[in-house]
Short mmCIF file of C-alpha atoms and ligand atoms in Angstrom, two decimals:
data_model
loop_
_atom_site.label_atom_id
_atom_site.label_comp_id
_atom_site.label_asym_id
_atom_site.label_seq_id
_atom_site.Cartn_x
_atom_site.Cartn_y
_atom_site.Cartn_z
CA UNK X 1 -80.55 -59.84 -31.26
CA UNK X 2 -77.66 -60.99 -28.78
CA UNK X 3 -77.68 -65.01 -27.74
CA UNK X 4 -76.07 -63.85 -24.18
CA UNK X 5 -76.88 -61.66 -21.17
CA UNK X 6 -75.56 -60.09 -18.30
CA UNK X 7 -77.54 -59.35 -15.53
CA UNK X 8 -77.73 -56.23 -13.06
CA UNK X 9 -79.33 -56.48 -9.66
CA UNK X 10 -79.84 -53.31 -8.18
CA UNK X 11 -81.62 -53.90 -4.78
CA UNK X 12 -84.75 -55.43 -5.35
CA UNK X 13 -84.29 -55.31 -9.65
CA UNK X 14 -82.74 -57.27 -11.81
CA UNK X 15 -81.67 -55.72 -15.24
CA UNK X 16 -80.62 -58.35 -18.11
CA UNK X 17 -78.47 -56.31 -20.70
CA UNK X 18 -77.41 -57.65 -23.55
CA UNK X 19 -74.07 -58.78 -24.50
CA UNK X 20 -72.32 -58.56 -28.13
CA UNK X 21 -69.67 -61.04 -28.86
CA UNK X 22 -66.09 -59.45 -30.37
CA UNK X 23 -64.99 -60.87 -33.55
CA UNK X 24 -61.33 -60.98 -30.72
CA UNK X 25 -61.11 -59.82 -27.87
CA UNK X 26 -63.31 -58.53 -25.51
CA UNK X 27 -67.10 -59.29 -25.99
CA UNK X 28 -69.23 -55.59 -24.85
CA UNK X 29 -72.16 -55.23 -22.59
CA UNK X 30 -74.59 -53.24 -23.89
CA UNK X 31 -75.80 -50.70 -21.60
CA UNK X 32 -78.07 -47.98 -23.47
CA UNK X 33 -81.17 -48.88 -21.91
CA UNK X 34 -79.42 -48.83 -18.69
CA UNK X 35 -80.61 -45.06 -17.82
CA UNK X 36 -83.85 -45.62 -19.67
CA UNK X 37 -84.49 -48.65 -17.26
CA UNK X 38 -82.94 -47.81 -13.92
CA UNK X 39 -82.47 -43.77 -13.86
CA UNK X 40 -78.45 -44.43 -13.17
CA UNK X 41 -75.70 -43.62 -15.07
CA UNK X 42 -72.41 -45.93 -15.43
CA UNK X 43 -69.32 -44.06 -14.30
CA UNK X 44 -66.15 -44.41 -16.01
CA UNK X 45 -64.30 -41.43 -16.54
CA UNK X 46 -60.84 -42.59 -18.48
CA UNK X 47 -63.11 -44.50 -20.87
CA UNK X 48 -60.52 -47.94 -19.67
CA UNK X 49 -63.87 -50.33 -19.37
CA UNK X 50 -65.82 -48.65 -22.28
CA UNK X 51 -66.01 -49.14 -25.93
CA UNK X 52 -67.37 -46.27 -27.97
CA UNK X 53 -67.88 -47.94 -30.97
CA UNK X 54 -68.25 -51.11 -32.78
CA UNK X 55 -64.96 -50.64 -35.21
CA UNK X 56 -63.47 -53.33 -37.74
CA UNK X 57 -60.27 -51.20 -38.29
CA UNK X 58 -57.71 -52.11 -35.54
CA UNK X 59 -57.03 -54.95 -32.87
CA UNK X 60 -55.15 -54.28 -29.87
CA UNK X 61 -54.24 -56.83 -27.51
CA UNK X 62 -52.53 -54.83 -24.86
CA UNK X 63 -51.86 -58.78 -22.66
CA UNK X 64 -50.14 -59.84 -25.75
CA UNK X 65 -48.92 -56.57 -27.28
CA UNK X 66 -50.77 -57.73 -30.73
CA UNK X 67 -51.66 -54.51 -32.70
CA UNK X 68 -53.75 -55.59 -36.31
CA UNK X 69 -54.51 -53.27 -38.73
CA UNK X 70 -57.72 -55.36 -40.70
CA UNK X 71 -55.89 -58.29 -39.35
CA UNK X 72 -52.52 -58.13 -40.24
CA UNK X 73 -49.77 -58.05 -37.76
CA UNK X 74 -48.24 -54.38 -37.49
CA UNK X 75 -44.74 -55.53 -38.43
CA UNK X 76 -45.72 -57.36 -41.11
CA UNK X 77 -47.26 -54.33 -42.55
CA UNK X 78 -43.69 -52.27 -41.13
CA UNK X 79 -41.87 -55.14 -43.16
CA UNK X 80 -43.13 -55.75 -46.22
CA UNK X 81 -45.45 -52.55 -46.73
CA UNK X 82 -45.11 -49.20 -47.63
CA UNK X 83 -47.24 -46.28 -45.63
CA UNK X 84 -49.80 -45.51 -49.09
CA UNK X 85 -50.68 -49.43 -48.78
CA UNK X 86 -51.31 -49.21 -45.39
CA UNK X 87 -53.43 -46.39 -45.78
CA UNK X 88 -55.45 -48.59 -48.89
CA UNK X 89 -56.09 -50.93 -46.17
CA UNK X 90 -57.00 -48.52 -43.16
CA UNK X 91 -59.57 -46.86 -45.51
CA UNK X 92 -60.72 -49.62 -47.65
CA UNK X 93 -60.40 -52.57 -45.52
CA UNK X 94 -58.47 -54.91 -47.67
CA UNK X 95 -54.58 -54.70 -49.46
CA UNK X 96 -54.56 -53.47 -52.72
CA UNK X 97 -54.09 -55.27 -56.07
CA UNK X 98 -50.64 -53.89 -57.92
CA UNK X 99 -53.62 -51.81 -59.83
CA UNK X 100 -55.68 -50.55 -57.65
CA UNK X 101 -52.40 -49.38 -55.56
CA UNK X 102 -50.66 -47.74 -59.01
CA UNK X 103 -54.27 -46.10 -58.96
CA UNK X 104 -54.54 -44.85 -55.19
CA UNK X 105 -50.91 -43.12 -55.01
CA UNK X 106 -51.58 -41.79 -58.40
CA UNK X 107 -54.56 -40.40 -56.72
CA UNK X 108 -52.92 -38.98 -53.81
CA UNK X 109 -49.74 -37.67 -55.18
CA UNK X 110 -52.12 -35.68 -57.35
CA UNK X 111 -53.62 -33.98 -54.66
CA UNK X 112 -50.47 -32.71 -52.56
CA UNK X 113 -50.51 -29.16 -54.23
CA UNK X 114 -52.25 -26.41 -51.21
CA UNK X 115 -54.39 -23.75 -52.41
CA UNK X 116 -52.44 -20.74 -53.32
CA UNK X 117 -53.61 -18.46 -51.09
CA UNK X 118 -52.85 -21.08 -47.84
CA UNK X 119 -49.07 -20.27 -48.08
CA UNK X 120 -50.48 -16.59 -46.56
CA UNK X 121 -51.73 -17.95 -43.82
CA UNK X 122 -48.05 -19.60 -42.32
CA UNK X 123 -47.02 -15.63 -42.36
CA UNK X 124 -49.82 -15.10 -39.67
CA UNK X 125 -47.47 -16.78 -37.17
CA UNK X 126 -44.21 -15.70 -35.11
CA UNK X 127 -41.27 -17.75 -36.81
CA UNK X 128 -41.23 -19.32 -33.55
CA UNK X 129 -44.54 -20.90 -33.09
CA UNK X 130 -44.60 -24.06 -32.09
CA UNK X 131 -44.98 -26.37 -35.62
CA UNK X 132 -48.23 -27.73 -33.41
CA UNK X 133 -49.71 -24.64 -33.32
CA UNK X 134 -49.57 -24.08 -37.19
CA UNK X 135 -50.74 -27.77 -38.10
CA UNK X 136 -53.48 -26.72 -35.70
CA UNK X 137 -54.46 -23.50 -37.56
CA UNK X 138 -53.60 -24.80 -40.93
CA UNK X 139 -54.87 -27.71 -40.97
CA UNK X 140 -58.30 -25.96 -39.98
CA UNK X 141 -58.34 -23.60 -42.81
CA UNK X 142 -58.23 -26.25 -44.88
CA UNK X 143 -61.72 -26.32 -44.24
CA UNK X 144 -62.55 -23.26 -46.27
CA UNK X 145 -61.04 -23.72 -49.34
CA UNK X 146 -62.42 -27.20 -50.37
CA UNK X 147 -65.99 -27.28 -50.03
CA UNK X 148 -66.07 -29.66 -53.26
CA UNK X 149 -65.75 -32.20 -50.72
CA UNK X 150 -67.00 -31.45 -47.21
CA UNK X 151 -70.67 -32.97 -48.05
CA UNK X 152 -70.20 -35.98 -45.91
CA UNK X 153 -73.11 -37.58 -46.71
CA UNK X 154 -71.70 -37.89 -50.27
CA UNK X 155 -69.13 -40.81 -50.12
CA UNK X 156 -67.45 -39.55 -53.01
CA UNK X 157 -66.92 -36.20 -51.51
CA UNK X 158 -65.84 -38.22 -48.18
CA UNK X 159 -63.23 -40.16 -50.25
CA UNK X 160 -62.05 -36.67 -52.27
CA UNK X 161 -61.86 -35.27 -48.40
CA UNK X 162 -60.18 -38.69 -47.50
CA UNK X 163 -56.98 -38.43 -50.26
CA UNK X 164 -56.81 -34.85 -49.78
CA UNK X 165 -55.96 -35.00 -46.52
CA UNK X 166 -54.00 -37.31 -46.56
CA UNK X 167 -52.01 -35.84 -49.76
CA UNK X 168 -51.46 -32.69 -47.63
CA UNK X 169 -50.18 -33.17 -44.52
CA UNK X 170 -47.22 -33.74 -45.74
CA UNK X 171 -47.34 -30.60 -47.60
CA UNK X 172 -48.51 -28.30 -44.68
CA UNK X 173 -46.43 -29.94 -42.11
CA UNK X 174 -43.08 -29.53 -44.29
CA UNK X 175 -44.21 -25.95 -44.40
CA UNK X 176 -44.51 -25.38 -41.21
CA UNK X 177 -41.05 -26.82 -40.77
CA UNK X 178 -39.72 -24.33 -43.22
CA UNK X 179 -41.59 -21.09 -41.84
CA UNK X 180 -40.17 -21.97 -38.67
CA UNK X 181 -36.49 -21.90 -39.83
CA UNK X 182 -36.45 -19.11 -42.21
CA UNK X 183 -36.34 -21.03 -45.31
CA UNK X 184 -38.45 -20.69 -48.58
CA UNK X 185 -41.35 -23.34 -48.95
CA UNK X 186 -40.53 -26.53 -51.68
CA UNK X 187 -42.55 -27.32 -53.26
CA UNK X 188 -44.02 -31.34 -53.41
CA UNK X 189 -42.88 -33.09 -56.59
CA UNK X 190 -44.87 -36.26 -58.51
CA UNK X 191 -42.33 -38.11 -59.48
CA UNK X 192 -41.13 -38.81 -55.61
CA UNK X 193 -42.79 -41.19 -53.27
CA UNK X 194 -44.53 -39.85 -50.27
CA UNK X 195 -41.98 -40.52 -47.45
CA UNK X 196 -39.36 -39.10 -50.59
CA UNK X 197 -41.90 -36.27 -51.08
CA UNK X 198 -41.91 -35.37 -47.51
CA UNK X 199 -38.46 -35.46 -46.59
CA UNK X 200 -37.73 -33.49 -50.16
CA UNK X 201 -39.56 -30.84 -48.77
CA UNK X 202 -38.36 -30.67 -45.85
CA UNK X 203 -34.83 -30.24 -46.31
CA UNK X 204 -34.00 -29.33 -50.32
CA UNK X 205 -32.99 -25.95 -51.55
CA UNK X 206 -33.87 -23.47 -53.85
CA UNK X 207 -30.03 -23.42 -54.09
CA UNK X 208 -28.89 -27.31 -54.84
CA UNK X 209 -30.05 -30.47 -55.62
CA UNK X 210 -31.11 -33.09 -52.59
CA UNK X 211 -30.22 -36.49 -52.69
CA UNK X 212 -32.69 -38.44 -50.83
CA UNK X 213 -30.74 -41.51 -49.23
CA UNK X 214 -33.32 -44.54 -50.15
CA UNK X 215 -32.50 -45.72 -46.99
CA UNK X 216 -33.75 -43.07 -44.59
CA UNK X 217 -36.54 -43.04 -47.23
CA UNK X 218 -37.47 -46.19 -45.88
CA UNK X 219 -37.12 -45.56 -42.26
CA UNK X 220 -39.63 -42.38 -42.34
CA UNK X 221 -41.93 -44.65 -44.51
CA UNK X 222 -41.90 -47.03 -42.07
CA UNK X 223 -42.30 -44.27 -39.11
CA UNK X 224 -45.32 -43.23 -40.46
CA UNK X 225 -46.90 -47.12 -40.91
CA UNK X 226 -46.16 -46.99 -37.38
CA UNK X 227 -48.07 -44.32 -36.51
CA UNK X 228 -50.89 -44.75 -38.75
CA UNK X 229 -54.30 -45.68 -36.58
CA UNK X 230 -54.06 -47.33 -32.83
CA UNK X 231 -57.83 -47.84 -32.21
CA UNK X 232 -59.82 -45.68 -30.14
CA UNK X 233 -56.62 -43.39 -28.78
CA UNK X 234 -57.77 -39.86 -27.20
CA UNK X 235 -57.02 -38.35 -30.62
CA UNK X 236 -59.38 -40.57 -32.57
CA UNK X 237 -62.03 -40.57 -30.22
CA UNK X 238 -61.54 -36.60 -30.55
CA UNK X 239 -62.23 -36.66 -33.87
CA UNK X 240 -65.07 -39.24 -33.57
CA UNK X 241 -66.78 -36.89 -31.39
CA UNK X 242 -66.02 -34.08 -33.28
CA UNK X 243 -67.50 -35.89 -36.81
CA UNK X 244 -70.56 -37.42 -34.74
CA UNK X 245 -72.28 -33.66 -35.23
CA UNK X 246 -71.53 -33.74 -39.05
CA UNK X 247 -68.43 -31.20 -38.66
CA UNK X 248 -66.49 -30.41 -41.64
CA UNK X 249 -63.56 -33.67 -41.77
CA UNK X 250 -60.81 -31.35 -42.23
CA UNK X 251 -61.72 -29.82 -39.15
CA UNK X 252 -62.04 -32.74 -37.23
CA UNK X 253 -58.73 -33.75 -38.07
CA UNK X 254 -57.62 -30.43 -36.64
CA UNK X 255 -59.73 -31.04 -33.06
CA UNK X 256 -57.82 -34.17 -33.33
CA UNK X 257 -54.16 -32.90 -34.26
CA UNK X 258 -55.12 -30.48 -30.97
CA UNK X 259 -55.24 -33.83 -28.67
CA UNK X 260 -52.32 -35.60 -29.85
CA UNK X 261 -50.18 -32.55 -28.94
CA UNK X 262 -50.92 -33.31 -25.22
CA UNK X 263 -47.01 -34.98 -23.30
CA UNK X 264 -49.52 -37.89 -22.24
CA UNK X 265 -50.64 -38.71 -25.86
CA UNK X 266 -48.28 -37.39 -29.21
CA UNK X 267 -46.40 -35.34 -27.52
CA UNK X 268 -44.55 -37.93 -25.54
CA UNK X 269 -41.85 -38.05 -28.41
CA UNK X 270 -41.30 -34.96 -28.05
CA UNK X 271 -41.15 -35.11 -24.02
CA UNK X 272 -38.96 -37.92 -23.81
CA UNK X 273 -36.11 -36.88 -26.14
CA UNK X 274 -36.26 -33.67 -24.06
CA UNK X 275 -36.13 -35.77 -20.69
CA UNK X 276 -33.15 -37.73 -21.92
CA UNK X 277 -31.61 -34.71 -23.24
CA UNK X 278 -32.38 -33.52 -18.91
CA UNK X 279 -31.07 -36.83 -17.35
CA UNK X 280 -28.07 -35.82 -20.01
CA UNK X 281 -25.79 -38.78 -18.57
CA UNK X 282 -25.75 -42.26 -17.66
CA UNK X 283 -25.28 -41.97 -14.20
CA UNK X 284 -28.27 -39.65 -13.42
CA UNK X 285 -30.24 -42.30 -14.45
CA UNK X 286 -31.20 -43.54 -10.86
CA UNK X 287 -31.94 -39.63 -9.81
CA UNK X 288 -34.87 -39.42 -12.38
CA UNK X 289 -35.81 -43.88 -11.87
CA UNK X 290 -36.42 -42.08 -8.36
CA UNK X 291 -38.75 -39.61 -9.02
CA UNK X 292 -40.68 -41.37 -11.70
CA UNK X 293 -41.44 -43.72 -8.43
CA UNK X 294 -41.85 -41.17 -5.89
CA UNK X 295 -46.00 -40.34 -5.65
CA UNK X 296 -45.41 -36.08 -4.98
CA UNK X 297 -43.38 -35.76 -7.58
CA UNK X 298 -45.05 -34.96 -10.97
CA UNK X 299 -42.19 -36.38 -12.71
CA UNK X 300 -43.15 -39.22 -15.46
CA UNK X 301 -40.65 -41.80 -17.41
CA UNK X 302 -42.13 -39.85 -21.26
CA UNK X 303 -42.18 -42.97 -23.50
CA UNK X 304 -42.99 -45.36 -20.89
CA UNK X 305 -46.31 -47.07 -20.08
CA UNK X 306 -49.81 -47.04 -22.30
CA UNK X 307 -52.95 -47.09 -21.14
CA UNK X 308 -52.83 -50.70 -23.76
CA UNK X 309 -50.57 -51.81 -23.62
CA UNK X 310 -49.58 -53.49 -20.03
CA UNK X 311 -46.47 -55.16 -22.32
CA UNK X 312 -44.50 -53.93 -25.05
CA UNK X 313 -45.83 -52.05 -27.77
CA UNK X 314 -45.14 -54.27 -30.41
CA UNK X 315 -44.04 -50.47 -32.48
CA UNK X 316 -41.69 -49.87 -29.79
CA UNK X 317 -39.43 -53.20 -31.21
CA UNK X 318 -39.81 -52.05 -34.82
CA UNK X 319 -39.10 -48.37 -33.96
CA UNK X 320 -35.70 -49.55 -31.96
CA UNK X 321 -34.57 -51.91 -35.10
CA UNK X 322 -35.25 -48.42 -37.45
CA UNK X 323 -33.43 -46.19 -34.83
CA UNK X 324 -30.52 -48.39 -35.22
CA UNK X 325 -30.77 -49.11 -38.77
CA UNK X 326 -31.19 -44.99 -39.52
CA UNK X 327 -27.96 -44.32 -36.78
CA UNK X 328 -26.12 -46.35 -38.86
CA UNK X 329 -26.75 -45.38 -42.10
CA UNK X 330 -25.68 -42.04 -40.64
CA UNK X 331 -22.81 -43.40 -39.16
CA UNK X 332 -23.99 -41.96 -35.89
CA UNK X 333 -21.86 -44.29 -33.72
CA UNK X 334 -21.67 -42.98 -29.61
CA UNK X 335 -24.86 -40.84 -29.55
CA UNK X 336 -24.82 -40.16 -25.49
CA UNK X 337 -28.95 -39.70 -26.17
CA UNK X 338 -29.24 -43.34 -27.44
CA UNK X 339 -26.63 -44.56 -24.71
CA UNK X 340 -29.33 -42.79 -21.88
CA UNK X 341 -31.79 -44.45 -23.38
CA UNK X 342 -30.90 -47.86 -23.86
CA UNK X 343 -30.03 -47.85 -20.26
CA UNK X 344 -32.51 -47.05 -19.10
CA UNK X 345 -34.49 -48.71 -20.85
CA UNK X 346 -32.34 -51.68 -19.53
CA UNK X 347 -32.76 -50.81 -15.50
CA UNK X 348 -36.89 -49.90 -16.23
CA UNK X 349 -37.62 -53.21 -17.66
CA UNK X 350 -35.41 -54.70 -14.41
CA UNK X 351 -37.54 -52.50 -11.83
CA UNK X 352 -40.17 -53.73 -9.92
CA UNK X 353 -41.89 -50.74 -9.90
CA UNK X 354 -42.42 -50.25 -13.57
CA UNK X 355 -42.82 -54.36 -14.22
CA UNK X 356 -45.55 -54.51 -11.72
CA UNK X 357 -47.37 -51.44 -13.14
CA UNK X 358 -46.84 -52.83 -16.37
CA UNK X 359 -44.33 -49.65 -17.77
CA UNK X 360 -42.77 -50.64 -20.74
CA UNK X 361 -40.94 -48.09 -23.38
CA UNK X 362 -44.23 -47.20 -25.94
CA UNK X 363 -43.13 -46.27 -29.22
CA UNK X 364 -42.69 -42.41 -28.56
CA UNK X 365 -39.74 -43.40 -26.74
CA UNK X 366 -37.21 -44.05 -30.08
CA UNK X 367 -39.39 -42.42 -32.43
CA UNK X 368 -37.41 -38.85 -31.08
CA UNK X 369 -34.48 -40.20 -31.03
CA UNK X 370 -34.50 -41.39 -34.60
CA UNK X 371 -36.63 -38.26 -35.93
CA UNK X 372 -33.50 -36.30 -34.64
CA UNK X 373 -30.87 -38.62 -36.49
CA UNK X 374 -32.55 -37.96 -39.18
CA UNK X 375 -32.55 -34.09 -38.51
CA UNK X 376 -35.95 -32.49 -37.17
CA UNK X 377 -36.07 -30.70 -34.26
CA UNK X 378 -37.71 -32.02 -31.28
CA UNK X 379 -40.26 -29.20 -31.68
CA UNK X 380 -41.10 -30.99 -34.91
CA UNK X 381 -41.54 -34.87 -33.65
CA UNK X 382 -45.34 -34.78 -32.95
CA UNK X 383 -45.66 -33.28 -36.51
CA UNK X 384 -44.71 -35.84 -37.94
CA UNK X 385 -47.16 -37.87 -35.74
CA UNK X 386 -50.13 -35.97 -36.57
CA UNK X 387 -49.04 -36.59 -40.26
CA UNK X 388 -49.02 -40.35 -39.82
CA UNK X 389 -52.25 -40.04 -37.49
CA UNK X 390 -54.01 -38.81 -40.32
CA UNK X 391 -54.78 -41.70 -42.53
CA UNK X 392 -56.05 -43.33 -38.90
CA UNK X 393 -58.14 -39.99 -38.17
CA UNK X 394 -60.21 -40.42 -41.54
CA UNK X 395 -60.34 -44.00 -41.25
CA UNK X 396 -62.16 -43.95 -38.22
CA UNK X 397 -64.32 -40.95 -38.98
CA UNK X 398 -65.49 -42.06 -42.43
CA UNK X 399 -66.30 -45.79 -40.59
CA UNK X 400 -68.55 -43.93 -38.80
CA UNK X 401 -70.16 -41.88 -41.07
CA UNK X 402 -70.72 -44.84 -43.11
CA UNK X 403 -72.08 -46.49 -39.43
CA UNK X 404 -76.16 -46.80 -39.95
CA UNK X 405 -76.68 -46.23 -36.41
CA UNK X 406 -74.62 -42.93 -35.71
CA UNK X 407 -75.56 -40.82 -34.05
CA UNK X 408 -73.99 -37.60 -32.49
CA UNK X 409 -71.63 -38.29 -29.44
CA UNK X 410 -72.98 -36.73 -26.03
CA UNK X 411 -71.69 -38.39 -22.60
CA UNK X 412 -73.89 -37.57 -19.40
CA UNK X 413 -72.28 -36.95 -15.80
CA UNK X 414 -71.85 -37.71 -12.14
CA UNK X 415 -73.18 -34.68 -10.97
CA UNK X 416 -71.56 -33.33 -7.39
CA UNK X 417 -72.16 -29.45 -7.47
CA UNK X 418 -74.81 -27.45 -5.77
CA UNK X 419 -77.95 -28.38 -5.64
CA UNK X 420 -80.65 -25.46 -6.22
CA UNK X 421 -80.23 -22.33 -4.80
CA UNK X 422 -82.29 -18.50 -5.04
CA UNK X 423 -80.52 -15.53 -6.52
CA UNK X 424 -78.79 -13.36 -3.93
CA UNK X 425 -78.95 -9.81 -4.52
CA UNK X 426 -75.36 -8.37 -5.02
CA UNK X 427 -75.91 -6.00 -1.79
CA UNK X 428 -77.35 -8.83 0.15
CA UNK X 429 -74.33 -11.11 -0.57
CA UNK X 430 -72.28 -11.68 2.60
C1 SDX W 1 -49.19 -42.69 -27.24
O1 SDX W 1 -53.96 -44.75 -26.47
C2 SDX W 1 -53.21 -44.94 -27.55
O2 SDX W 1 -52.83 -45.50 -28.00
C3 SDX W 1 -52.26 -43.73 -27.17
C4 SDX W 1 -50.98 -43.96 -28.64
C5 SDX W 1 -51.29 -43.81 -30.02
O3 SDX W 1 -50.49 -44.83 -31.22
O4 SDX W 1 -52.18 -43.29 -30.26
O5 SDX W 1 -50.36 -45.39 -28.55
C6 SDX W 1 -49.81 -43.21 -28.31
O6 SDX W 1 -50.12 -41.22 -26.41
C7 SDX W 1 -48.47 -43.26 -26.34
C8 SDX W 1 -48.28 -42.92 -24.69
C9 SDX W 1 -47.42 -41.70 -25.12
N1 SDX W 1 -47.54 -41.01 -23.68
C10 SDX W 1 -46.50 -41.78 -22.87
O7 SDX W 1 -45.19 -41.96 -23.03
C11 SDX W 1 -46.56 -40.35 -21.15
C12 SDX W 1 -45.64 -40.67 -20.32
N2 SDX W 1 -46.51 -42.30 -20.36
C13 SDX W 1 -48.04 -41.59 -18.68
O8 SDX W 1 -48.18 -40.84 -18.77
C14 SDX W 1 -48.99 -42.85 -19.11
O9 SDX W 1 -48.32 -43.91 -19.09
C15 SDX W 1 -50.08 -43.19 -19.81
C16 SDX W 1 -50.99 -41.53 -20.04
C17 SDX W 1 -49.75 -43.31 -21.41
C18 SDX W 1 -51.20 -44.20 -19.51
O10 SDX W 1 -51.65 -43.42 -18.30
P1 SDX W 1 -52.85 -44.71 -17.57
O11 SDX W 1 -52.79 -45.84 -18.55
O12 SDX W 1 -53.79 -43.68 -17.43
O13 SDX W 1 -51.85 -45.00 -16.43
P2 SDX W 1 -51.88 -44.59 -14.99
O14 SDX W 1 -51.26 -43.21 -14.87
O15 SDX W 1 -53.19 -44.78 -14.43
O16 SDX W 1 -50.26 -45.35 -14.51
C19 SDX W 1 -50.74 -46.69 -13.70
C20 SDX W 1 -49.61 -46.24 -12.98
C21 SDX W 1 -49.55 -45.18 -11.32
O17 SDX W 1 -49.15 -45.81 -10.09
P3 SDX W 1 -50.16 -46.08 -9.06
O18 SDX W 1 -50.90 -44.67 -9.32
O19 SDX W 1 -50.74 -47.49 -9.94
O20 SDX W 1 -49.18 -46.28 -8.06
O21 SDX W 1 -48.47 -46.25 -13.43
C22 SDX W 1 -47.56 -45.44 -13.41
C23 SDX W 1 -48.39 -44.34 -12.26
O22 SDX W 1 -47.78 -43.17 -11.40
N3 SDX W 1 -46.97 -44.98 -14.46
C24 SDX W 1 -46.21 -43.80 -14.32
C25 SDX W 1 -45.89 -44.11 -15.60
N4 SDX W 1 -47.10 -43.77 -16.62
C26 SDX W 1 -47.47 -44.53 -15.37
N5 SDX W 1 -44.90 -44.10 -13.76
C27 SDX W 1 -44.29 -43.48 -14.27
N6 SDX W 1 -43.68 -42.79 -15.40
C28 SDX W 1 -44.88 -43.56 -16.48
N7 SDX W 1 -44.90 -42.80 -17.78
#
């Protein structure tokens, strides 16, 4: 039971609302009984002040620029760990022992193949279909193939579904890319690590061997770590809401992919690179800065701003470092797009308009430059984001399903439409 209460006075009535203490960060006020006691709803359309659930997976402090996964800072995980270790941590709550990691890596590796009939799904799309459209379709179709891991009440089946999702996303993402460029699918290989396997499936061709640069593979793996989970963002909230009805887990992840696609969310990395290309040269930056401030202009600086981070996005710092590493390995010295990005960041960080609004580069600002340097086309950037975020979606979905308090999510509304009207026959309407 809560020791602390908040008092809410409406007219002559005062209501006591329980306050629950957080392990770290903001406490919450339980308003669950508000409607029953006051016949009123709370109103928070963008959920800026609403905690939708209780979770122990990821903590973000937007003012301090802190991101913790199960208590571990993102920079330590990115520096010292790898993506599959982060997957284990998000799913199970602790870092794996050497034996646990070996077993987990092997389990994921052994689920990377797709049911062979799924290869035919890709051919139903136009070759110029956006790869995110293919991801929504093919990932959703997983729910038609793996019926032995969809009884979400069975912990064993939930875990198999989790492994399958994590393991198969790189294969689906790589095949979406191959399909779009008219090259044959390259099958996963069990002798390659997670990121190396993905790069191999994307860039190898049957006609010759493909050498994987270990530094680029490490950079790819680190990019996956940086995108793995991020508290109750829009796509994670989508997966939780879809899962709250008991829906098929693969279908829930497909819903998350659909939400992530939006340019205000995961689509920002693609939009940020398109924006840098549109700016085209350093001397045109002031023109675009002015447009970003103009309320009558819908233009936004893509890759800037964040609902939670009103200070620097800790992932952006690591992403920027990775960008320079990758460009260095590839010998890309004078990348005009990087020059524009660095100058835009410098100008924006000194500009009062952006400082006052807490608009700093987020992870999407630099990820596009890195992914372009690694050889990915712009429309694949959000696909890679969805590949990495799948473990976050699945870990949050699993936490929700295993919560004994779990019930279907069903928000209410502030109704501002017509009150009661009687039907008028069509020959009587003015
Ligand atoms: C991701 O939630 C997550 O955790 C998401 C994510 C994850 O890992 O899951 O971190 C991944 O989605 C990162 C965000 C990527 N999106 C972009 O880079 C797109 C550009 N950014 C904006 O669209 C915006 O900043 C949002 C959507 C990210 C946040 O929007 P908010 O919190 O609703 O902020 P807001 O729109 O209320 O803006 C506050 C003010 C407004 O000005 P005023 O009305 O106060 O004068 O800041 C301005 C906005 O006009 N503003 C911007 C801006 N973002 C906000 N002005 C110019 N350029 C921008 N990018």
